[in-house]
PDB file of C-alpha atoms in Angstrom:
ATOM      1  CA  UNK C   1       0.000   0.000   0.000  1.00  0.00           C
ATOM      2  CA  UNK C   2       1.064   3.276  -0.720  1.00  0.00           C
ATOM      3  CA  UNK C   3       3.215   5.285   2.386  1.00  0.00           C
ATOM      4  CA  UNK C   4       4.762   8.624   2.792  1.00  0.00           C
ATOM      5  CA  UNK C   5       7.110   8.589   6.278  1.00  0.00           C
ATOM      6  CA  UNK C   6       8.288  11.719   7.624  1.00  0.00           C
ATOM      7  CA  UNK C   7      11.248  12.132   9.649  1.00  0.00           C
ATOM      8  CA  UNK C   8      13.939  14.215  10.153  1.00  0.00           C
ATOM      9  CA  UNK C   9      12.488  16.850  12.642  1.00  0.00           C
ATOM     10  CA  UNK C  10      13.221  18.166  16.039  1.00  0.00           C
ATOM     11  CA  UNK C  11      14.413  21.165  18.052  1.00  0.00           C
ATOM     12  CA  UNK C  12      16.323  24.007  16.046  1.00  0.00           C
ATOM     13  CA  UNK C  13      18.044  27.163  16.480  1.00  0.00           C
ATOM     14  CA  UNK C  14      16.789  30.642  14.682  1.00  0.00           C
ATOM     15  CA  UNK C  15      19.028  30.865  12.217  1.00  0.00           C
ATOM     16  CA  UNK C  16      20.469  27.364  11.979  1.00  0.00           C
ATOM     17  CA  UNK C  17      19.491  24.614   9.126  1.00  0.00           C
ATOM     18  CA  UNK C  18      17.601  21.585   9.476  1.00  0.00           C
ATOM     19  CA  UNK C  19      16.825  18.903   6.477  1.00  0.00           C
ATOM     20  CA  UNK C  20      13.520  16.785   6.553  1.00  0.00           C
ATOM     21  CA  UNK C  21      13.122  13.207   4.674  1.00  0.00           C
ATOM     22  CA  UNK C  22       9.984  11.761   3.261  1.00  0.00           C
ATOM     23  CA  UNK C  23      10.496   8.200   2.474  1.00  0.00           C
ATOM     24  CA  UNK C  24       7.904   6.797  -0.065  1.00  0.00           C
ATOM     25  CA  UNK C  25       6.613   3.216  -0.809  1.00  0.00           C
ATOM     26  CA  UNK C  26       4.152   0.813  -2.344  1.00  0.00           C
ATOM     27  CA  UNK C  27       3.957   3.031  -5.795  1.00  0.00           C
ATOM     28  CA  UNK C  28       6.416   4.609  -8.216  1.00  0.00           C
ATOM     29  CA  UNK C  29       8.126   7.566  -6.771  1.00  0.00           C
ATOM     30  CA  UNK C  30       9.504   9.152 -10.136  1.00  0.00           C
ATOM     31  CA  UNK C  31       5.842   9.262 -11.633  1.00  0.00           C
ATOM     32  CA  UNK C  32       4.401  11.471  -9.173  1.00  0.00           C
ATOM     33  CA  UNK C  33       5.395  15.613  -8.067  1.00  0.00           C
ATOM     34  CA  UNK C  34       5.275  15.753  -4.580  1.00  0.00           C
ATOM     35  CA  UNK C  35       4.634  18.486  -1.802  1.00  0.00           C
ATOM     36  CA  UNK C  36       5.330  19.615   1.441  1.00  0.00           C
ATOM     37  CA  UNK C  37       2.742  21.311   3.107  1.00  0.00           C
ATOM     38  CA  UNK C  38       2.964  22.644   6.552  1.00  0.00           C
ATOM     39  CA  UNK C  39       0.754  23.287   9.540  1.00  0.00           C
ATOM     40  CA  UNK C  40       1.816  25.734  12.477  1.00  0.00           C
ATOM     41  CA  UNK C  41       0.495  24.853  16.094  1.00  0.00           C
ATOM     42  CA  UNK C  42      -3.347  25.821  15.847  1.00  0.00           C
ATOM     43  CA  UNK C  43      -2.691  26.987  13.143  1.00  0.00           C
ATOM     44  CA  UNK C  44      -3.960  26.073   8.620  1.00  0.00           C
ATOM     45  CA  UNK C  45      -2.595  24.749   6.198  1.00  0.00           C
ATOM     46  CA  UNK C  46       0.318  26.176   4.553  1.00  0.00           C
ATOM     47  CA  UNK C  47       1.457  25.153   1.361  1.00  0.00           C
ATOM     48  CA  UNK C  48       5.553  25.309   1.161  1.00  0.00           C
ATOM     49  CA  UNK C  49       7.321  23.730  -1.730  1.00  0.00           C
ATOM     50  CA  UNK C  50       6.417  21.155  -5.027  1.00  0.00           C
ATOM     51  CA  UNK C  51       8.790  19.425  -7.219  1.00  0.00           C
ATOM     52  CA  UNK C  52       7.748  18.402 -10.318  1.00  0.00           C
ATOM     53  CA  UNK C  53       8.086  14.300 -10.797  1.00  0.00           C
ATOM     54  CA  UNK C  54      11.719  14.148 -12.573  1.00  0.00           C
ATOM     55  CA  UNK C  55      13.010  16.997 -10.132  1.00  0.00           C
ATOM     56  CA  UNK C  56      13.503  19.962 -13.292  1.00  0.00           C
ATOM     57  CA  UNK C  57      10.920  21.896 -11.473  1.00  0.00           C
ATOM     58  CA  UNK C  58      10.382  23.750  -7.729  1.00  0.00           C
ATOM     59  CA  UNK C  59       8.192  26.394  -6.751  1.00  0.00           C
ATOM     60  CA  UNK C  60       8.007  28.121  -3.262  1.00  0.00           C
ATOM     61  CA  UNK C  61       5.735  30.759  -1.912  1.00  0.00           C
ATOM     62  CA  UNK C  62       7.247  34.052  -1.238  1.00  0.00           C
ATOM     63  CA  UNK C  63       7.426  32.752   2.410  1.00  0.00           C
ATOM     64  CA  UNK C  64       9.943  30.598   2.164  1.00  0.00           C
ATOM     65  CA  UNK C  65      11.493  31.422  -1.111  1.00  0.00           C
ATOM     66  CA  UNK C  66      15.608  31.421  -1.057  1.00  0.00           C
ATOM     67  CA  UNK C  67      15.506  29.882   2.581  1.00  0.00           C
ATOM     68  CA  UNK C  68      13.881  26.385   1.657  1.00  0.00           C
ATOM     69  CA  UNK C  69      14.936  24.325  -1.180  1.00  0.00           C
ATOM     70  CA  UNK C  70      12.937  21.243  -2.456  1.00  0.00           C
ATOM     71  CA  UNK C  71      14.820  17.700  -3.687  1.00  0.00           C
ATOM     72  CA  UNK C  72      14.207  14.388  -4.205  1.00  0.00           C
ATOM     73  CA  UNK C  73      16.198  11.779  -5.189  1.00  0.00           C
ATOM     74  CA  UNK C  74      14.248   8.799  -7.254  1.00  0.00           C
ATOM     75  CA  UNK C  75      16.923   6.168  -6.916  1.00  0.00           C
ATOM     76  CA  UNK C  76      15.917   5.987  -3.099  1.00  0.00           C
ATOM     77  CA  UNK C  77      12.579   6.754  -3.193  1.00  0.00           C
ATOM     78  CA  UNK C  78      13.125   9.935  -1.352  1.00  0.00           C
ATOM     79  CA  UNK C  79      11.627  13.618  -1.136  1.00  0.00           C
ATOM     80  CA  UNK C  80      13.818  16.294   1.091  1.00  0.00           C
ATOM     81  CA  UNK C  81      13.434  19.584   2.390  1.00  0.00           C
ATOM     82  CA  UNK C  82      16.247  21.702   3.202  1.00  0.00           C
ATOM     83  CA  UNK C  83      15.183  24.652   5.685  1.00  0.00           C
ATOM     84  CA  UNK C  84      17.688  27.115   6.031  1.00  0.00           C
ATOM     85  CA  UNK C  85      17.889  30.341   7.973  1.00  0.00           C
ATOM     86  CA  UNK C  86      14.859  29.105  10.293  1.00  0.00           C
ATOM     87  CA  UNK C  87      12.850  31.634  11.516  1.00  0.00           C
ATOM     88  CA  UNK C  88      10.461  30.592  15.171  1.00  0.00           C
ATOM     89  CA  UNK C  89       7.554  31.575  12.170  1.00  0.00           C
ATOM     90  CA  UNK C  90       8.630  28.015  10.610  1.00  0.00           C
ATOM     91  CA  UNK C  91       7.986  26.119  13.268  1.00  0.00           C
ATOM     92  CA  UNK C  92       5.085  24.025  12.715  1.00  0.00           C
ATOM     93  CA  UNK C  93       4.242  20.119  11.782  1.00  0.00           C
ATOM     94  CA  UNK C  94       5.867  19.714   8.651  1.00  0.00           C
ATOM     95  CA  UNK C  95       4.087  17.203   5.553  1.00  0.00           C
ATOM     96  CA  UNK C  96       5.001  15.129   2.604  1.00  0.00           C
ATOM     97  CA  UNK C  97       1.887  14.963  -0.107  1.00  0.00           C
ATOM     98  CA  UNK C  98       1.907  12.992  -3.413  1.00  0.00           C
ATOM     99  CA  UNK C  99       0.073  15.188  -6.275  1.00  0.00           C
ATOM    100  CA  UNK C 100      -2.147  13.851  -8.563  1.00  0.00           C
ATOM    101  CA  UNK C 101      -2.851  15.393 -11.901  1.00  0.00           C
ATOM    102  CA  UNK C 102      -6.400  16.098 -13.490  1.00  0.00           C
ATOM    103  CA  UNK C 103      -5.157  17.548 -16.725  1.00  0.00           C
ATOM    104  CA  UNK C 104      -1.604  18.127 -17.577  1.00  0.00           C
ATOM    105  CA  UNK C 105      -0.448  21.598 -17.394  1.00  0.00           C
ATOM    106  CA  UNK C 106      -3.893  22.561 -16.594  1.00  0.00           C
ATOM    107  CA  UNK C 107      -3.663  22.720 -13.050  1.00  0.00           C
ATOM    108  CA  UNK C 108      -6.581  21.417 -10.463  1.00  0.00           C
ATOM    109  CA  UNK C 109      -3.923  18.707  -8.829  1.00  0.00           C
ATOM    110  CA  UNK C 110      -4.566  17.838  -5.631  1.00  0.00           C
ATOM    111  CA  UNK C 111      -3.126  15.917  -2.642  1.00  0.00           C
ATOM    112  CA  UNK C 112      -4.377  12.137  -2.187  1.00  0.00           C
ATOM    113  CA  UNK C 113      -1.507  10.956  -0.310  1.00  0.00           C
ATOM    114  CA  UNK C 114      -0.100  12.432   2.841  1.00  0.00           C
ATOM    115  CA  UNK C 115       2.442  11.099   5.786  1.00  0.00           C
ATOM    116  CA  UNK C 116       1.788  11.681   9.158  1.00  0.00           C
ATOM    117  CA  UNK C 117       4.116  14.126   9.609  1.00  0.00           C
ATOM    118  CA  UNK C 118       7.089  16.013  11.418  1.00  0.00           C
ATOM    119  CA  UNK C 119       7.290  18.415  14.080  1.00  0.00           C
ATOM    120  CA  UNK C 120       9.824  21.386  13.205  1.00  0.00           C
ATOM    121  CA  UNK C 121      10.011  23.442  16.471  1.00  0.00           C
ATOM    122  CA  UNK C 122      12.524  26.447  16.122  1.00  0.00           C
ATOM    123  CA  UNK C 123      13.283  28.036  19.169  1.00  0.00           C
ATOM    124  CA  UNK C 124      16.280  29.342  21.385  1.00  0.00           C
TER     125      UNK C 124
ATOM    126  CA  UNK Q   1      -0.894  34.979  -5.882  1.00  0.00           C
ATOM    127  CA  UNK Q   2      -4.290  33.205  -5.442  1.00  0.00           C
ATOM    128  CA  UNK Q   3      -6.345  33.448  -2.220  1.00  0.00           C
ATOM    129  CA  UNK Q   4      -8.969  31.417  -1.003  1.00  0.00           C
ATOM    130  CA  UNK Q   5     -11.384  32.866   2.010  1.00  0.00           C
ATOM    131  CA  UNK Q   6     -13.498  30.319   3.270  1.00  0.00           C
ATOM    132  CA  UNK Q   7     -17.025  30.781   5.283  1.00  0.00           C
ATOM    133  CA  UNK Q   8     -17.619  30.783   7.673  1.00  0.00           C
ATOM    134  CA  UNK Q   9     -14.422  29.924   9.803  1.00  0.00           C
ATOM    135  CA  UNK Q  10     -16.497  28.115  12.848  1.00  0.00           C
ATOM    136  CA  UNK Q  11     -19.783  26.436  12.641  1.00  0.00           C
ATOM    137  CA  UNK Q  12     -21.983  24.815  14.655  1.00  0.00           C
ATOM    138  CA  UNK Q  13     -24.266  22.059  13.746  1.00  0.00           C
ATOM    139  CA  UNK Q  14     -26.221  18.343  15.064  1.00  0.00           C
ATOM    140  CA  UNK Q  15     -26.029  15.056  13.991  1.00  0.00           C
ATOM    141  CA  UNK Q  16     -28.181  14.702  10.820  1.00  0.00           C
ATOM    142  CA  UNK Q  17     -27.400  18.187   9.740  1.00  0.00           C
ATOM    143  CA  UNK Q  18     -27.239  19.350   6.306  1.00  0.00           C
ATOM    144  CA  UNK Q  19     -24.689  22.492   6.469  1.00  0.00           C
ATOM    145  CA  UNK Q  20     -22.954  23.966   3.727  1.00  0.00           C
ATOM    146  CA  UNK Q  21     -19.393  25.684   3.491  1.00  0.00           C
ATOM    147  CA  UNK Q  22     -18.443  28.549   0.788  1.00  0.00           C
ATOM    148  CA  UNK Q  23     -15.014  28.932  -0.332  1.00  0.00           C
ATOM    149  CA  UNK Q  24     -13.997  32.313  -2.842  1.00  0.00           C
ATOM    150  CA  UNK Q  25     -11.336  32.170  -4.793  1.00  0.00           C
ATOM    151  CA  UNK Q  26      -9.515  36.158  -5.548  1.00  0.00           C
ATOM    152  CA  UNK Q  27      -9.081  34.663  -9.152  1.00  0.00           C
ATOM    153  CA  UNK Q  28     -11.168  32.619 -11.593  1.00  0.00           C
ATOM    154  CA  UNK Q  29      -9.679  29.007 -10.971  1.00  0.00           C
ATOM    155  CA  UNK Q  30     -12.182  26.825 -13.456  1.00  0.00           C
ATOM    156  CA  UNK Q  31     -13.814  24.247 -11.578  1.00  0.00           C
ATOM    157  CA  UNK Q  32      -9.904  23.315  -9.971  1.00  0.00           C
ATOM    158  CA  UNK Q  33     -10.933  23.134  -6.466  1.00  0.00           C
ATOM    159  CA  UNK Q  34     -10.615  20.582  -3.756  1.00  0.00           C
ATOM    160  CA  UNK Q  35     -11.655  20.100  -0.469  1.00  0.00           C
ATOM    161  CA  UNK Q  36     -10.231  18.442   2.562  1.00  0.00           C
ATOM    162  CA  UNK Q  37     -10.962  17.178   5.617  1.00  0.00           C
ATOM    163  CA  UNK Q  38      -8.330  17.257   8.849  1.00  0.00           C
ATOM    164  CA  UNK Q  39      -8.957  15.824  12.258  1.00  0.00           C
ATOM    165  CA  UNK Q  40      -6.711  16.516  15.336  1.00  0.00           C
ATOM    166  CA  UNK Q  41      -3.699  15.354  15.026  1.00  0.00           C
ATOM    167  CA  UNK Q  42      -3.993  13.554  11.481  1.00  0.00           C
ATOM    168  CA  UNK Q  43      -3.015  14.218   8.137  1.00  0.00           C
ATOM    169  CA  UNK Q  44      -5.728  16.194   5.933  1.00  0.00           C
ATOM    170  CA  UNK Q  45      -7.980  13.922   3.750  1.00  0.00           C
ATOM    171  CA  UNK Q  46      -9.093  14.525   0.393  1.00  0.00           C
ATOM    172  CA  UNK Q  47     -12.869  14.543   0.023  1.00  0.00           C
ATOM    173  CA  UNK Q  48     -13.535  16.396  -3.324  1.00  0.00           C
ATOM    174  CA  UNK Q  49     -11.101  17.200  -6.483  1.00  0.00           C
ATOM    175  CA  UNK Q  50     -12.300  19.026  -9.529  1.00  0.00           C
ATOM    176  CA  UNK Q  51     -14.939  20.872  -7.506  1.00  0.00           C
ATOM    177  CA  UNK Q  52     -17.331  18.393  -7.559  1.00  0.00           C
ATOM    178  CA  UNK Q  53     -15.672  14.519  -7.936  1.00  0.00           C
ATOM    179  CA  UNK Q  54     -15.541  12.179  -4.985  1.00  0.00           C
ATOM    180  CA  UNK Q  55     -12.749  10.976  -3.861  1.00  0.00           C
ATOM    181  CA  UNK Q  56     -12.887   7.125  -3.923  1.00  0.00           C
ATOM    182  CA  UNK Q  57     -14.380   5.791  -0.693  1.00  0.00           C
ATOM    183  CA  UNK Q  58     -15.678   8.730   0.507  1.00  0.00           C
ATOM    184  CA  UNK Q  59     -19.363   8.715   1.438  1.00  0.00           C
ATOM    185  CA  UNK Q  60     -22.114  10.183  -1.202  1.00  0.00           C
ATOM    186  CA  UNK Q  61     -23.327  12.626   1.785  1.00  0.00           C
ATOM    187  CA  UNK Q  62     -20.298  14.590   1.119  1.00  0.00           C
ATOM    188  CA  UNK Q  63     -21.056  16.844  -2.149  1.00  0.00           C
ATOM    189  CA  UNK Q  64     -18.983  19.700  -4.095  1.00  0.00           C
ATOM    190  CA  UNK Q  65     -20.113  22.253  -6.324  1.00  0.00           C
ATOM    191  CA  UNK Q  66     -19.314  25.540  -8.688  1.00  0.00           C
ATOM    192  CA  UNK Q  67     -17.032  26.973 -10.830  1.00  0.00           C
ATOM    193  CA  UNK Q  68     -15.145  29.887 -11.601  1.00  0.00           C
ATOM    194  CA  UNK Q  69     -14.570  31.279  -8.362  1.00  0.00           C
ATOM    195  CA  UNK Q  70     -17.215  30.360  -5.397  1.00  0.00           C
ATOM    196  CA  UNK Q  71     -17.505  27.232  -4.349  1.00  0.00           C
ATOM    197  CA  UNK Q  72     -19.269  25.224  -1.985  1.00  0.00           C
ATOM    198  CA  UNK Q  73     -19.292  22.077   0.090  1.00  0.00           C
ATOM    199  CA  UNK Q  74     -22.169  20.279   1.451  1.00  0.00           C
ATOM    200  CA  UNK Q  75     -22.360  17.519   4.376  1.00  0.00           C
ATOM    201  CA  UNK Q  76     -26.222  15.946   4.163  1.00  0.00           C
ATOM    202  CA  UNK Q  77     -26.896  14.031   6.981  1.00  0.00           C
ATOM    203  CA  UNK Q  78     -24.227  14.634   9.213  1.00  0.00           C
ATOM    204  CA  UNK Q  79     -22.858  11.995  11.519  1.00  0.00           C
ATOM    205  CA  UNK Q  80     -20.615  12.317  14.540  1.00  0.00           C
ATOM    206  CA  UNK Q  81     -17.225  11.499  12.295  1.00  0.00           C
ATOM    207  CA  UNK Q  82     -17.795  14.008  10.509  1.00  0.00           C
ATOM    208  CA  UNK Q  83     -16.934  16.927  13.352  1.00  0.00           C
ATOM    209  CA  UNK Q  84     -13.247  17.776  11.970  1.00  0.00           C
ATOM    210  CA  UNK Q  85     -11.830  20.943  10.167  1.00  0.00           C
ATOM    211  CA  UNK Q  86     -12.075  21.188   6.720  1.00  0.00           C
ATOM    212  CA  UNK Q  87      -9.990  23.159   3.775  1.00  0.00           C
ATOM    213  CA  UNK Q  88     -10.508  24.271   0.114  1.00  0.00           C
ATOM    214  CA  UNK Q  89      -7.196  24.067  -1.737  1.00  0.00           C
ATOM    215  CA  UNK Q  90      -6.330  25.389  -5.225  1.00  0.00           C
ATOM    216  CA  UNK Q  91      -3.021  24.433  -7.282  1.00  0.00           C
ATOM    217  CA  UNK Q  92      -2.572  26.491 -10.220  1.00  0.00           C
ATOM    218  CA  UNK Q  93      -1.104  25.474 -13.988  1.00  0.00           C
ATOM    219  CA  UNK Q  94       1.895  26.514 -12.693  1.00  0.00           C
ATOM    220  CA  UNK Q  95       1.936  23.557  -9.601  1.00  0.00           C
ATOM    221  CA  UNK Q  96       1.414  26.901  -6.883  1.00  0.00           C
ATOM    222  CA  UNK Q  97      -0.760  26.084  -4.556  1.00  0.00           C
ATOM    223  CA  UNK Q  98      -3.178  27.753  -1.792  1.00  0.00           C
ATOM    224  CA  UNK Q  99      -5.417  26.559   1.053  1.00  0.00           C
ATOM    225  CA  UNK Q 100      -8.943  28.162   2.188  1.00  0.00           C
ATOM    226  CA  UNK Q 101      -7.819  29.550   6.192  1.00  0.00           C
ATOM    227  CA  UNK Q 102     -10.570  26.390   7.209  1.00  0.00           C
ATOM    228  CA  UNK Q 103     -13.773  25.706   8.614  1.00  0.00           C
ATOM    229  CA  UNK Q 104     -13.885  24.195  11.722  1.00  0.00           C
ATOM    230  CA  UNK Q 105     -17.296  21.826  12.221  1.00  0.00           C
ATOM    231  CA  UNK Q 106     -18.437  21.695  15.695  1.00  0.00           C
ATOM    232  CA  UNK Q 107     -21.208  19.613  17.555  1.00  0.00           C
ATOM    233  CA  UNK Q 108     -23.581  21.728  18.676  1.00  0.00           C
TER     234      UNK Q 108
END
């Protein structure tokens, strides 16, 4: 069956770096663009990066623009997220989503996979 | 950038219910909407893609409609899983994506 496990979060600094994992299984990885999508404490949903499925592609919001960066790597079955200059704003439960496409290049994906997450807590 | 305001942000309803929740889009996004549902602590689930499909598996009491941009959600009948916190989301030709703020579905 299809799973999306999140790991790779804990306590950070402001200002320090912190890369989270998202280990897929159970379908084929390279096919698919994936997400991460966060969720402060209380807090919405906040969309924060996509990669397109062969990894040619990223886009950010302006909120995290030049601070996060989106990879993946096929061969493992892997999708990363590299957080840099963390700000306590970024601290939040942080989530791996598969996309699934309507019509190509038309836009209306949306999200039928998700893991369970991982917290991202940045504080001094 | 494409915004999504979603109403109203609390409600308050009883088991067997029908309620309705509105979600406007700033731009016109086609019928490219869908809607999720979130419980404490869990991931979000998908409930409705294209405005108005069902996801597989998801009960027929859960219905989407519109186009352009308002759109609506409507829970018929509701039953006591169905309390949780639900989200529009958009994701543009260009793979950038939005969510509604959320509606949070309380027993009353």
């Amino acid at each position: 069956q299809v799973q999306l496990v999140e790991s790779g979060g804990g306590v950070v600094q402001p200002g320090r770096s912190l890369r989270v994992s998202c280990a897929v299984s159970g379908f084929t990885f390279s096919n698919y663009a994936m997400h991460w999508v966060r969720q402060a404490p209380g807090k919405g949903l906040e969309w924060v990066a996509v990669i397109s499925y062969d990894g040619s592609k990223e886009y950010y919001p302006d909120s995290v623009k030049g601070r996060f960066t989106i990879s993946r790597d096929n061969s493992k079955d892997t999708l990363y997220l590299q957080m840099n200059s963390l700000r306590p704003e970024d601290t939040a439960v942080y989530y791996c989503a598969r996309d699934i496409v309507i019509g190509p290049g038309m836009g209306g994906d949306y999200f039928d996979y998700w893991g369970q997450g991982t917290l991202v807590t940045v504080s001094s | 950038d494409i915004q999504l305001t979603q109403s109203p942000s609390f409600l308050s309803a009883s088991v067997g219910d029908r309620v309705t929740i509105t979600c406007r889009a700033s731009q016109y996004i086609s019928s490219y909407l869908a809607w999720y549902q979130q419980k404490p602590g869990k991931a979000p689930k998908v409930l409705i893609y294209g405005a108005s499909t069902l996801q597989s598996g998801v009960p027929s009491r859960f219905s989407g409609s519109g186009s352009g941009t308002e759109f609506t959600l409507t829970i018929s009948n509701l039953q006591p899983e169905d309390f949780a916190t639900y989200y529009c989301q958009q994701l543009n030709s260009h793979l950038m994506c939005s969510f509604g703020q959320g509606t949070k579905l309380e027993i009353k």
